[in-house]
Coordinates of C-alpha atoms in Angstrom, one line a residue:
M1 CA -68.3 73.0 -162.8
K2 CA -64.9 71.2 -161.9
T3 CA -64.6 67.9 -163.4
T4 CA -63.8 64.7 -161.4
P5 CA -60.3 63.7 -161.2
D6 CA -59.4 59.7 -161.9
I7 CA -56.9 61.0 -158.7
L8 CA -55.9 63.6 -156.3
L9 CA -53.1 63.9 -154.9
I10 CA -52.0 65.2 -152.2
N11 CA -49.1 66.7 -150.2
S12 CA -49.2 66.3 -146.5
Y13 CA -47.3 68.9 -144.6
A14 CA -47.1 70.5 -140.5
P15 CA -48.6 73.5 -138.5
R16 CA -45.3 74.7 -138.7
Q17 CA -42.3 75.3 -140.7
R18 CA -39.2 73.5 -140.0
V19 CA -36.4 74.3 -142.1
V20 CA -36.0 76.5 -144.9
S21 CA -36.3 74.2 -147.1
D22 CA -40.0 72.9 -146.8
A23 CA -41.4 75.3 -149.6
A24 CA -39.0 73.9 -152.6
L25 CA -40.8 72.6 -155.7
E26 CA -42.9 69.7 -155.2
N27 CA -41.3 67.5 -157.8
S28 CA -42.7 63.9 -157.4
L29 CA -46.2 64.6 -157.0
V30 CA -45.8 66.3 -160.1
I31 CA -43.6 63.6 -162.3
L32 CA -46.9 61.6 -161.1
R33 CA -49.5 63.6 -162.4
T34 CA -47.4 63.8 -165.5
Y35 CA -46.5 60.3 -165.9
L36 CA -50.2 60.0 -165.7
E37 CA -51.8 63.3 -168.2
Y38 CA -49.2 61.0 -171.0
K39 CA -51.1 57.9 -170.2
G40 CA -54.4 60.2 -170.5
I41 CA -55.3 59.6 -167.2
H42 CA -56.9 62.8 -165.2
A43 CA -55.1 63.9 -161.6
E44 CA -55.1 66.6 -159.7
I45 CA -52.2 67.9 -157.8
V46 CA -52.8 69.8 -153.7
D47 CA -50.2 70.8 -151.8
D48 CA -49.5 73.8 -150.0
Q49 CA -46.8 73.6 -148.4
R50 CA -45.5 76.6 -149.7
V51 CA -44.6 80.2 -148.7
T52 CA -47.0 82.0 -148.8
A53 CA -49.2 79.6 -147.2
L54 CA -47.4 78.9 -144.1
E55 CA -48.6 81.5 -142.3
K56 CA -52.8 81.1 -142.4
G57 CA -55.1 80.9 -140.1
V58 CA -52.5 82.7 -137.2
P59 CA -53.4 86.5 -136.3
Q60 CA -51.0 89.1 -138.0
W61 CA -51.4 91.0 -134.1
C62 CA -49.9 87.5 -133.0
L63 CA -47.1 86.4 -135.2
R64 CA -45.7 90.3 -134.3
L65 CA -45.5 90.1 -131.3
L66 CA -44.5 86.6 -131.0
K67 CA -41.6 87.7 -133.5
T68 CA -40.4 90.9 -131.0
M69 CA -40.8 88.5 -128.2
T70 CA -38.9 85.3 -130.3
R71 CA -36.1 87.6 -131.1
L72 CA -35.6 89.8 -127.4
L73 CA -35.6 85.6 -126.0
M74 CA -32.6 84.8 -128.7
K75 CA -30.9 88.4 -127.6
F76 CA -31.4 86.6 -124.1
Y77 CA -30.8 83.3 -123.8
R78 CA -27.6 83.5 -122.3
V79 CA -28.7 85.4 -118.9
K80 CA -30.6 82.2 -118.2
P81 CA -33.0 83.7 -115.4
L82 CA -34.3 86.8 -117.9
A83 CA -34.5 83.6 -120.4
A84 CA -36.7 81.4 -118.7
G85 CA -39.1 84.6 -117.9
M86 CA -39.1 85.9 -121.6
L87 CA -40.0 82.0 -122.3
V88 CA -42.4 82.1 -119.8
A89 CA -44.4 85.0 -121.2
A90 CA -44.2 83.9 -124.5
W91 CA -45.0 80.0 -124.0
P92 CA -49.5 81.1 -124.4
L93 CA -48.5 83.1 -126.5
Q94 CA -47.1 80.7 -129.3
A95 CA -49.5 78.3 -127.7
Y96 CA -52.2 80.7 -129.1
A97 CA -50.7 80.4 -132.5
L98 CA -49.8 77.0 -133.0
Q99 CA -54.0 76.5 -132.2
C100 CA -55.1 78.6 -134.6
R101 CA -52.4 77.0 -137.0
R102 CA -54.0 73.8 -136.0
E103 CA -56.9 75.3 -136.4
Y104 CA -57.0 75.7 -140.5
L105 CA -55.3 72.9 -141.0
R106 CA -58.2 71.5 -139.5
N107 CA -60.1 73.3 -141.4
R108 CA -58.4 72.9 -144.2
R109 CA -58.5 69.5 -144.1
R110 CA -62.4 69.6 -143.8
Q111 CA -62.4 71.4 -147.3
I112 CA -60.5 68.5 -149.1
A113 CA -62.5 65.4 -147.9
A114 CA -65.7 67.5 -148.9
D115 CA -64.3 68.3 -152.0
V116 CA -63.6 64.4 -152.5
Q117 CA -66.8 63.5 -151.5
A118 CA -69.0 66.5 -153.4
R119 CA -67.1 64.9 -157.1
Q120 CA -66.6 61.6 -155.9
I121 CA -62.8 61.4 -156.6
P122 CA -62.0 57.6 -157.0
I123 CA -58.8 57.6 -155.6
V124 CA -56.6 59.7 -153.0
G125 CA -53.0 59.3 -153.1
L126 CA -51.0 60.8 -150.1
K127 CA -47.5 62.8 -149.4
L128 CA -46.5 61.6 -146.1
W129 CA -43.8 62.8 -144.6
Y130 CA -42.7 62.8 -140.4
G131 CA -43.8 63.8 -137.3
E132 CA -47.2 66.7 -137.5
A133 CA -46.9 66.0 -141.4
Y134 CA -47.6 62.3 -141.3
T135 CA -50.2 62.8 -138.2
W136 CA -51.9 65.6 -140.2
G137 CA -51.9 63.0 -142.8
R138 CA -53.2 60.0 -141.2
E139 CA -56.1 62.3 -139.8
L140 CA -57.6 63.7 -143.5
A141 CA -57.9 59.7 -144.2
A142 CA -60.0 59.4 -141.4
E143 CA -62.7 62.1 -142.7
I144 CA -62.1 61.0 -146.2
R145 CA -63.2 57.4 -145.5
Q146 CA -65.3 58.9 -143.1
Y147 CA -67.5 60.9 -146.1
S148 CA -66.0 59.3 -148.9
P149 CA -66.0 55.5 -147.7
E150 CA -65.5 53.7 -151.6
T151 CA -62.6 55.9 -152.2
I152 CA -59.6 54.7 -152.1
I153 CA -56.8 56.6 -149.8
I154 CA -53.0 55.3 -151.1
A155 CA -50.6 55.9 -149.2
G156 CA -46.6 57.2 -150.4
G157 CA -43.8 59.5 -150.0
P158 CA -40.3 58.8 -147.7
Q159 CA -42.6 58.4 -144.3
V160 CA -44.1 54.4 -146.4
K161 CA -40.3 54.3 -147.4
V162 CA -38.9 54.3 -143.9
Y163 CA -41.8 52.9 -142.2
G164 CA -43.4 50.1 -144.6
D165 CA -46.3 47.7 -143.8
I166 CA -46.1 50.1 -140.4
V167 CA -48.0 53.3 -142.2
L168 CA -50.7 50.7 -142.7
S169 CA -51.5 50.0 -139.2
H170 CA -54.3 51.7 -136.6
T171 CA -54.8 54.1 -139.8
D172 CA -57.4 54.3 -142.8
F173 CA -55.4 54.2 -145.6
D174 CA -56.3 50.9 -148.1
L175 CA -52.6 50.4 -149.7
A176 CA -49.2 51.7 -149.3
I177 CA -46.8 52.3 -152.6
M178 CA -43.2 52.1 -151.0
G179 CA -40.3 53.2 -154.3
P180 CA -42.4 55.1 -157.7
G181 CA -45.6 55.2 -158.3
E182 CA -46.0 56.2 -162.2
E183 CA -46.5 52.8 -163.1
I184 CA -48.6 51.3 -160.3
L185 CA -50.3 53.9 -159.8
E186 CA -51.2 53.9 -163.5
K187 CA -52.0 49.9 -162.7
L188 CA -54.7 50.8 -160.1
I189 CA -56.3 53.6 -161.9
T190 CA -57.1 51.5 -164.3
L191 CA -58.3 48.0 -162.2
R192 CA -60.2 50.7 -160.8
R193 CA -61.7 51.8 -163.6
Q194 CA -62.9 48.3 -164.4
T195 CA -64.1 46.9 -161.1
P196 CA -67.1 48.0 -159.9
S197 CA -66.6 48.8 -155.7
K198 CA -64.1 49.2 -153.5
S199 CA -64.3 45.8 -152.2
I200 CA -63.5 43.8 -155.3
F201 CA -61.0 46.3 -156.0
L202 CA -59.0 45.7 -153.1
Q203 CA -59.4 41.7 -153.3
Q204 CA -58.1 42.3 -156.6
V205 CA -55.4 44.7 -155.7
H206 CA -54.4 42.1 -152.7
A207 CA -53.9 38.3 -154.8
Q208 CA -52.6 40.7 -157.8
W209 CA -49.3 42.1 -155.6
G210 CA -49.8 39.6 -152.4
G211 CA -51.4 42.6 -149.8
P212 CA -52.2 46.3 -149.1
L213 CA -47.9 47.0 -149.7
L214 CA -47.1 47.9 -153.0
K215 CA -42.7 47.6 -153.2
T216 CA -41.5 49.0 -156.6
G217 CA -38.2 50.0 -157.7
G218 CA -35.2 49.2 -155.9
F219 CA -36.9 48.1 -152.8
A220 CA -38.6 45.2 -154.7
G221 CA -34.9 44.3 -155.5
D222 CA -35.5 44.1 -159.4
H223 CA -32.2 45.8 -160.9
T224 CA -33.3 45.7 -164.5
E225 CA -36.4 47.4 -163.3
V226 CA -34.3 49.9 -161.8
V227 CA -32.3 50.2 -164.7
R228 CA -35.2 49.6 -167.4
G229 CA -37.3 53.1 -165.7
L230 CA -34.0 55.4 -165.1
A231 CA -34.3 55.0 -168.9
A232 CA -37.9 55.9 -168.9
Q233 CA -37.7 58.8 -166.5
T234 CA -40.7 61.1 -166.2
I235 CA -39.6 64.9 -166.4
P236 CA -41.9 66.7 -164.5
N237 CA -44.1 70.3 -166.2
Y238 CA -43.9 72.4 -163.5
Y239 CA -47.5 74.2 -164.2
A240 CA -47.5 77.9 -163.3
A241 CA -49.3 77.3 -160.6
D242 CA -47.0 74.9 -159.4
L243 CA -43.9 77.4 -159.3
D244 CA -46.6 79.8 -157.2
G245 CA -45.0 80.2 -153.5
K246 CA -42.6 77.4 -154.2
I247 CA -38.1 78.0 -153.7
L248 CA -36.9 77.4 -157.2
F249 CA -35.3 74.2 -156.6
H250 CA -35.7 71.6 -158.6
T251 CA -34.5 68.0 -157.2
I252 CA -33.5 65.8 -159.9
V253 CA -33.3 62.1 -160.6
D254 CA -29.1 61.3 -161.5
G255 CA -29.4 57.1 -160.0
V256 CA -31.0 55.1 -157.3
G257 CA -29.7 53.2 -154.9
C258 CA -26.7 53.7 -152.8
S259 CA -22.5 51.9 -153.6
W260 CA -22.2 51.3 -150.0
N261 CA -25.6 50.6 -148.4
N262 CA -24.3 48.4 -144.9
C263 CA -25.0 51.4 -142.8
N264 CA -26.3 49.9 -139.5
F265 CA -28.9 52.5 -138.8
C266 CA -29.2 54.0 -142.1
S267 CA -33.4 53.9 -143.7
H268 CA -31.8 53.8 -147.5
T269 CA -31.1 50.1 -147.1
R270 CA -34.5 48.9 -147.2
C271 CA -33.8 50.0 -151.4
T272 CA -31.9 46.9 -152.1
V273 CA -30.1 47.7 -155.4
P274 CA -27.3 48.6 -155.3
F275 CA -27.0 52.1 -157.0
T276 CA -27.8 52.3 -160.6
P277 CA -26.7 55.2 -162.3
R278 CA -29.4 56.9 -164.6
P279 CA -27.9 57.4 -168.0
V280 CA -26.2 60.7 -168.6
E281 CA -28.3 62.3 -171.6
D282 CA -31.4 62.3 -169.9
I283 CA -30.3 64.2 -167.1
I284 CA -29.5 67.1 -168.9
T285 CA -32.1 67.0 -170.5
E286 CA -34.2 67.2 -167.9
I287 CA -31.5 70.4 -166.5
K288 CA -32.5 72.5 -170.0
A289 CA -36.4 71.7 -169.5
M290 CA -36.3 73.3 -166.4
L291 CA -33.4 76.1 -167.7
Q292 CA -36.6 76.8 -169.9
R293 CA -38.9 77.3 -166.6
G294 CA -36.4 79.6 -165.1
I295 CA -35.0 76.9 -162.4
S296 CA -31.6 77.3 -162.6
F297 CA -30.9 75.5 -159.1
F298 CA -30.6 71.4 -158.2
R299 CA -30.5 68.7 -155.7
F300 CA -29.1 65.4 -156.7
S301 CA -31.8 63.0 -155.4
S302 CA -29.8 59.5 -154.9
S303 CA -28.0 59.0 -150.8
E304 CA -24.7 59.3 -153.0
T305 CA -23.2 60.4 -155.8
P306 CA -20.6 58.1 -157.0
M307 CA -17.2 60.2 -158.3
V308 CA -17.7 58.3 -161.6
H309 CA -21.0 59.3 -162.4
G310 CA -20.5 62.7 -161.3
R311 CA -17.6 63.1 -163.3
E312 CA -19.4 62.2 -166.5
I313 CA -22.4 64.8 -165.3
A314 CA -20.0 67.4 -164.7
E315 CA -18.3 66.9 -168.3
A316 CA -21.9 66.9 -169.8
I317 CA -23.1 69.8 -168.1
L318 CA -19.4 71.5 -169.0
T319 CA -19.4 70.2 -172.7
H320 CA -23.4 71.8 -173.0
G321 CA -22.4 74.3 -171.6
L322 CA -25.2 75.5 -168.8
N323 CA -25.2 77.6 -166.6
I324 CA -26.4 76.0 -163.1
R325 CA -25.4 75.7 -159.6
F326 CA -26.1 71.9 -157.8
S327 CA -25.9 70.3 -154.7
M328 CA -25.0 66.0 -153.9
F329 CA -24.7 63.7 -151.2
V330 CA -20.9 62.5 -151.1
R331 CA -19.6 59.9 -150.0
A332 CA -16.2 60.3 -147.6
A333 CA -13.5 57.7 -149.6
N334 CA -9.8 57.1 -149.8
V335 CA -9.3 59.8 -151.5
S336 CA -6.7 59.5 -155.0
A337 CA -5.5 62.3 -157.7
E338 CA -8.3 61.4 -159.9
T339 CA -10.9 62.1 -157.0
L340 CA -9.3 65.9 -156.9
A341 CA -9.4 66.1 -160.2
T342 CA -13.4 65.1 -160.4
Y343 CA -14.0 68.0 -158.0
R344 CA -12.2 70.2 -160.0
L345 CA -14.5 68.7 -162.8
L346 CA -17.2 69.0 -160.3
I347 CA -17.1 72.7 -159.0
Q348 CA -17.1 73.1 -162.8
A349 CA -19.5 72.4 -163.7
G350 CA -21.8 74.4 -160.9
L351 CA -20.8 72.3 -157.8
R352 CA -21.5 74.6 -155.2
A353 CA -22.1 72.1 -152.0
V354 CA -22.3 69.1 -150.8
F355 CA -23.3 66.7 -148.1
M356 CA -21.4 64.1 -146.7
G357 CA -21.9 61.4 -143.8
G358 CA -19.6 61.6 -141.0
E359 CA -21.5 59.3 -138.6
T360 CA -18.5 60.2 -135.3
G361 CA -14.8 60.9 -135.6
H362 CA -14.4 57.4 -134.0
D363 CA -12.7 54.5 -136.2
G364 CA -14.5 51.7 -133.6
V365 CA -17.7 53.5 -133.7
N366 CA -17.8 53.7 -137.3
R367 CA -16.6 50.3 -137.6
E368 CA -18.6 48.6 -134.9
I369 CA -21.3 50.6 -134.5
M370 CA -22.1 52.8 -137.5
N371 CA -20.7 49.9 -140.3
K372 CA -19.6 53.1 -142.4
G373 CA -17.0 51.1 -144.2
I374 CA -14.9 54.5 -143.5
E375 CA -12.5 56.1 -141.5
R376 CA -12.0 58.8 -139.8
K377 CA -8.9 60.0 -142.1
D378 CA -11.3 59.4 -144.9
I379 CA -13.7 62.0 -143.7
I380 CA -11.1 64.6 -143.4
N381 CA -9.2 63.7 -146.5
T382 CA -12.6 63.5 -148.1
I383 CA -13.6 67.3 -146.8
V384 CA -9.1 68.5 -147.6
T385 CA -9.9 67.2 -151.5
I386 CA -12.9 68.8 -152.2
R387 CA -11.1 72.6 -150.6
L388 CA -8.1 72.0 -153.0
A389 CA -10.0 71.8 -155.9
S390 CA -12.3 74.4 -154.6
D391 CA -9.0 76.8 -154.6
A392 CA -7.9 75.2 -157.5
V393 CA -10.6 76.3 -159.6
R394 CA -11.3 79.6 -157.8
L395 CA -14.9 78.7 -157.8
P396 CA -16.6 77.8 -153.7
C397 CA -18.1 74.5 -153.1
R398 CA -19.0 74.4 -149.8
V399 CA -19.0 71.2 -146.9
G400 CA -22.0 70.0 -144.8
L401 CA -20.7 67.2 -142.8
S402 CA -23.6 64.6 -140.0
L403 CA -22.7 63.4 -137.3
I404 CA -24.8 61.2 -134.9
Y405 CA -24.6 61.6 -131.5
P406 CA -25.1 60.2 -129.1
C407 CA -24.3 57.0 -130.5
P408 CA -24.8 53.1 -129.0
L409 CA -21.1 52.0 -128.0
P410 CA -18.7 49.3 -128.2
P411 CA -17.2 47.9 -125.6
G412 CA -15.0 49.5 -123.5
I413 CA -15.7 52.9 -125.3
S414 CA -17.3 56.2 -123.5
M415 CA -19.3 58.4 -124.6
E416 CA -16.8 61.3 -123.6
E417 CA -14.6 59.4 -125.9
V418 CA -16.9 59.7 -128.2
F419 CA -17.5 63.4 -127.7
Q420 CA -13.4 64.4 -128.2
A421 CA -13.4 62.5 -131.2
N422 CA -16.5 64.1 -133.2
V423 CA -14.3 67.4 -130.9
T424 CA -11.6 66.5 -133.1
L425 CA -12.5 65.8 -136.1
I426 CA -14.8 69.1 -136.1
D427 CA -11.6 70.9 -135.5
E428 CA -10.0 69.7 -138.0
A429 CA -12.1 69.4 -140.9
L430 CA -14.0 73.0 -140.2
P431 CA -16.9 72.2 -142.5
D432 CA -18.9 75.3 -143.1
T433 CA -22.1 73.6 -141.2
V434 CA -22.5 70.6 -139.3
I435 CA -26.2 68.8 -138.6
V436 CA -25.8 66.6 -135.0
N437 CA -28.8 64.1 -135.4
P438 CA -29.6 62.1 -132.4
P439 CA -29.6 58.2 -132.9
G440 CA -32.9 57.1 -134.3
P441 CA -33.7 53.0 -134.6
F442 CA -35.6 53.1 -137.4
P443 CA -37.4 49.6 -138.9
E444 CA -35.5 47.1 -140.9
T445 CA -32.4 48.8 -140.4
N446 CA -30.4 46.5 -138.1
W447 CA -30.6 49.0 -135.4
Y448 CA -33.9 47.7 -134.9
K449 CA -33.6 44.1 -135.8
D450 CA -30.9 43.4 -133.0
A451 CA -32.0 47.1 -130.4
A452 CA -30.3 45.0 -127.1
K453 CA -27.1 44.3 -129.6
F454 CA -26.5 48.3 -129.8
G455 CA -28.0 49.3 -126.3
F456 CA -31.7 50.3 -127.5
K457 CA -34.8 49.8 -125.6
F458 CA -38.5 50.5 -125.8
S459 CA -40.1 50.7 -122.6
E460 CA -43.4 49.6 -124.0
G461 CA -42.1 46.9 -127.0
A462 CA -40.7 47.7 -130.8
A463 CA -43.8 47.9 -132.2
T464 CA -46.0 50.9 -129.5
F465 CA -42.0 52.6 -130.2
T466 CA -42.3 52.9 -133.8
Q467 CA -46.0 53.9 -133.9
R468 CA -44.8 57.4 -131.4
F469 CA -41.9 57.7 -133.8
M470 CA -44.0 58.1 -136.6
E471 CA -45.6 61.3 -134.9
Y472 CA -42.9 62.4 -133.2
E473 CA -41.9 66.1 -133.9
Y474 CA -38.4 66.6 -133.6
S475 CA -37.8 70.2 -133.9
I476 CA -34.1 71.1 -132.6
Y477 CA -35.4 74.5 -131.4
K478 CA -37.8 73.2 -128.4
P479 CA -36.8 73.7 -125.3
V480 CA -35.3 69.8 -124.2
E481 CA -37.8 69.8 -120.9
F482 CA -40.8 70.6 -123.2
W483 CA -40.2 66.8 -125.0
D484 CA -42.5 63.5 -125.1
D485 CA -41.1 60.7 -123.5
L486 CA -40.3 58.8 -126.6
G487 CA -40.4 55.7 -124.4
S488 CA -37.0 54.4 -125.7
S489 CA -34.2 54.7 -124.3
L490 CA -30.2 54.5 -125.2
N491 CA -26.6 53.0 -122.9
D492 CA -29.4 53.7 -120.1
M493 CA -30.1 57.0 -120.8
E494 CA -33.6 58.1 -121.3
S495 CA -35.1 59.8 -124.7
K496 CA -34.2 63.5 -122.7
T497 CA -30.9 63.0 -121.8
V498 CA -30.0 61.0 -125.1
L499 CA -31.4 64.7 -126.8
K500 CA -29.8 66.9 -124.2
E501 CA -26.8 65.1 -125.1
T502 CA -27.0 66.0 -128.9
G503 CA -27.3 69.3 -127.8
K504 CA -24.4 69.5 -126.3
L505 CA -22.6 68.3 -129.5
R506 CA -24.4 70.7 -131.7
A507 CA -22.9 74.2 -128.8
Y508 CA -19.6 72.9 -129.3
V509 CA -20.0 73.8 -133.4
A510 CA -22.1 76.7 -132.2
S511 CA -18.7 77.8 -130.3
L512 CA -16.4 77.6 -132.7
G513 CA -18.8 79.8 -135.6
I514 CA -19.9 76.7 -137.4
P515 CA -23.1 77.1 -138.0
T516 CA -25.6 74.1 -138.0
D517 CA -28.0 72.6 -139.4
I518 CA -28.2 74.1 -142.8
S519 CA -28.8 72.0 -145.4
D520 CA -26.9 71.5 -148.6
E521 CA -29.2 72.8 -151.0
Y522 CA -29.5 76.2 -148.5
L523 CA -25.5 76.2 -148.5
M524 CA -25.8 75.6 -152.6
M525 CA -28.1 78.9 -153.0
T526 CA -27.3 80.9 -150.3
E527 CA -23.4 81.5 -152.3
A528 CA -25.5 82.2 -155.4
I529 CA -27.2 85.3 -153.8
G530 CA -23.1 86.8 -152.0
L531 CA -24.1 85.3 -148.6
Q532 CA -20.5 83.7 -148.5
S533 CA -19.2 84.1 -145.4
K534 CA -19.1 82.3 -142.4
L535 CA -20.4 85.6 -140.8
D536 CA -23.4 85.5 -143.8
L537 CA -24.1 81.5 -143.2
V538 CA -24.4 82.8 -138.9
R539 CA -26.7 85.8 -140.0
F540 CA -29.0 83.6 -142.2
K541 CA -29.5 80.8 -139.5
Q542 CA -30.4 83.3 -136.9
K543 CA -32.8 85.1 -139.2
T544 CA -34.4 81.4 -140.7
L545 CA -34.1 80.3 -137.0
L546 CA -36.1 83.5 -135.6
D547 CA -38.9 83.0 -138.5
I548 CA -39.4 79.4 -138.0
I549 CA -38.9 79.6 -134.0
S550 CA -42.1 83.2 -134.2
G551 CA -43.8 80.9 -137.0
S552 CA -42.9 84.5 -139.1
T553 CA -42.1 84.6 -143.0
D554 CA -40.9 87.7 -143.0
Y555 CA -36.9 86.9 -143.7
T556 CA -38.4 83.4 -145.7
R557 CA -39.8 85.3 -148.0
E558 CA -37.5 87.7 -149.0
I559 CA -34.7 85.2 -149.1
T560 CA -37.1 83.1 -151.8
A561 CA -37.9 86.1 -153.8
S562 CA -33.5 86.6 -154.3
I563 CA -33.7 83.0 -154.6
N564 CA -35.7 82.5 -157.1
A565 CA -34.4 85.9 -158.9
A566 CA -31.1 85.0 -158.9
S567 CA -32.5 81.2 -160.3
R568 CA -34.3 83.6 -163.3
R569 CA -31.3 85.5 -163.7
L570 CA -28.7 82.3 -164.3
A571 CA -31.6 80.8 -166.4
R572 CA -31.7 83.1 -168.8
T573 CA -27.6 82.6 -170.2
Y574 CA -29.1 79.3 -171.4
T575 CA -30.1 79.3 -175.1
R576 CA -30.9 75.8 -177.0

């Protein structure tokens, strides 16, 4: 007979694979469980986001046929009449597969809700992602509320960090945690044990914390608390079940915040503390713990790892003789000889990919619209510096560049000028991959608060737009004609026109033979398994795209097995 946990932690997920790294190790929920168990609290995790679970509910004959049709569609997509006919033929099969998958997810929600009811679990914590994953989490909360009205339902995760208390509107979530959840969950669980009913518990929470949105860490603006929290950062204790069906790369907390934190468009500005580094010795301790579990691929979690902190981490990795591979987010800068030396050291320590937010190649747009604090020359010079550092140490380091297009426009600047500036930037920088994102006015950013100034309009008001935006399933692989209208416009372009313009720049990138939309962790891991040329990356993109569109996981499982074998092989070189 199963025991009743104090809290059930659940990872939300969408019906279909969205990116190849969907099945990465679930570090944040395991951190919560590890911390709570250390405090004597029984926590369990439900995490169905696994490579081995992505096909569940869909008949194999359907997946095989859909994969064949998708392969043909990808082969002949340039022949418009033929492609259109194949798309029409494949659409009913695609719809049937999605219906099967959604029915499976509905049944899974019922199973989880029934388990909560049967075991009378007092608290459920839901990690929320965007789009259909958020919808699934919201509907699960409603089902739990229906059958277990006394259960406390707490929302957390990326969706709360972006949307804040908006996730509490029109939903069955009782509370939302915006920021690190370890200590606040311990306090909530202790309080729940001491109160006779849910209503009294919620009254006390509101009295103590001021409402249902509980801000912690950098989102509470308490720098002293952030420093203390980083010094006591929990190292996740992965069980064997946590690794099953997962890609063995671990997101490691290297710090909190951003050294700039003034971008007009960025939701990270809701974390109001300046960049605060985690003690390097603690990062090394965590890396060693992961190596003992066969995990040697890492992604640094910060929205930017400043060069000074990166250098200290690299020096420590080399001093301890750790054989790892990692990726990180970097900020373009006015480079110097010291910048070059730091990148050389980082690459020697295992840096194999960086992700850089360039946003645009137009300096006026970056200055007046993005408020990025950088210029076009900084982006190019930083990429050149990384290339020079890589050549100097004779080790690879790939560069991913992200752009926002189309975008709001300063007075006197046309969209065509911005497009050409982006084209010139890409031509000169020649990154290994480019991610082109449409503009998104996220809550509490300047783009949202001053929407009219930046050219955004919401046909039904900002509140309705935001509710729709939270559940909008953004997928670059779906024809624009099949997208729902967001109820927004930019520079008098309605949302579908905006997406078409995004596709225009993405198509230009592809015409150069540069693969689009490959994440930094996959740039790093594919290099480790021998996919080292530009052609290798293009083929990787094509094969993963085939899986994503068709719903199959054939190649995803193959590449996951190769990555995991490489991770374990590297980890075996570690000796205590």
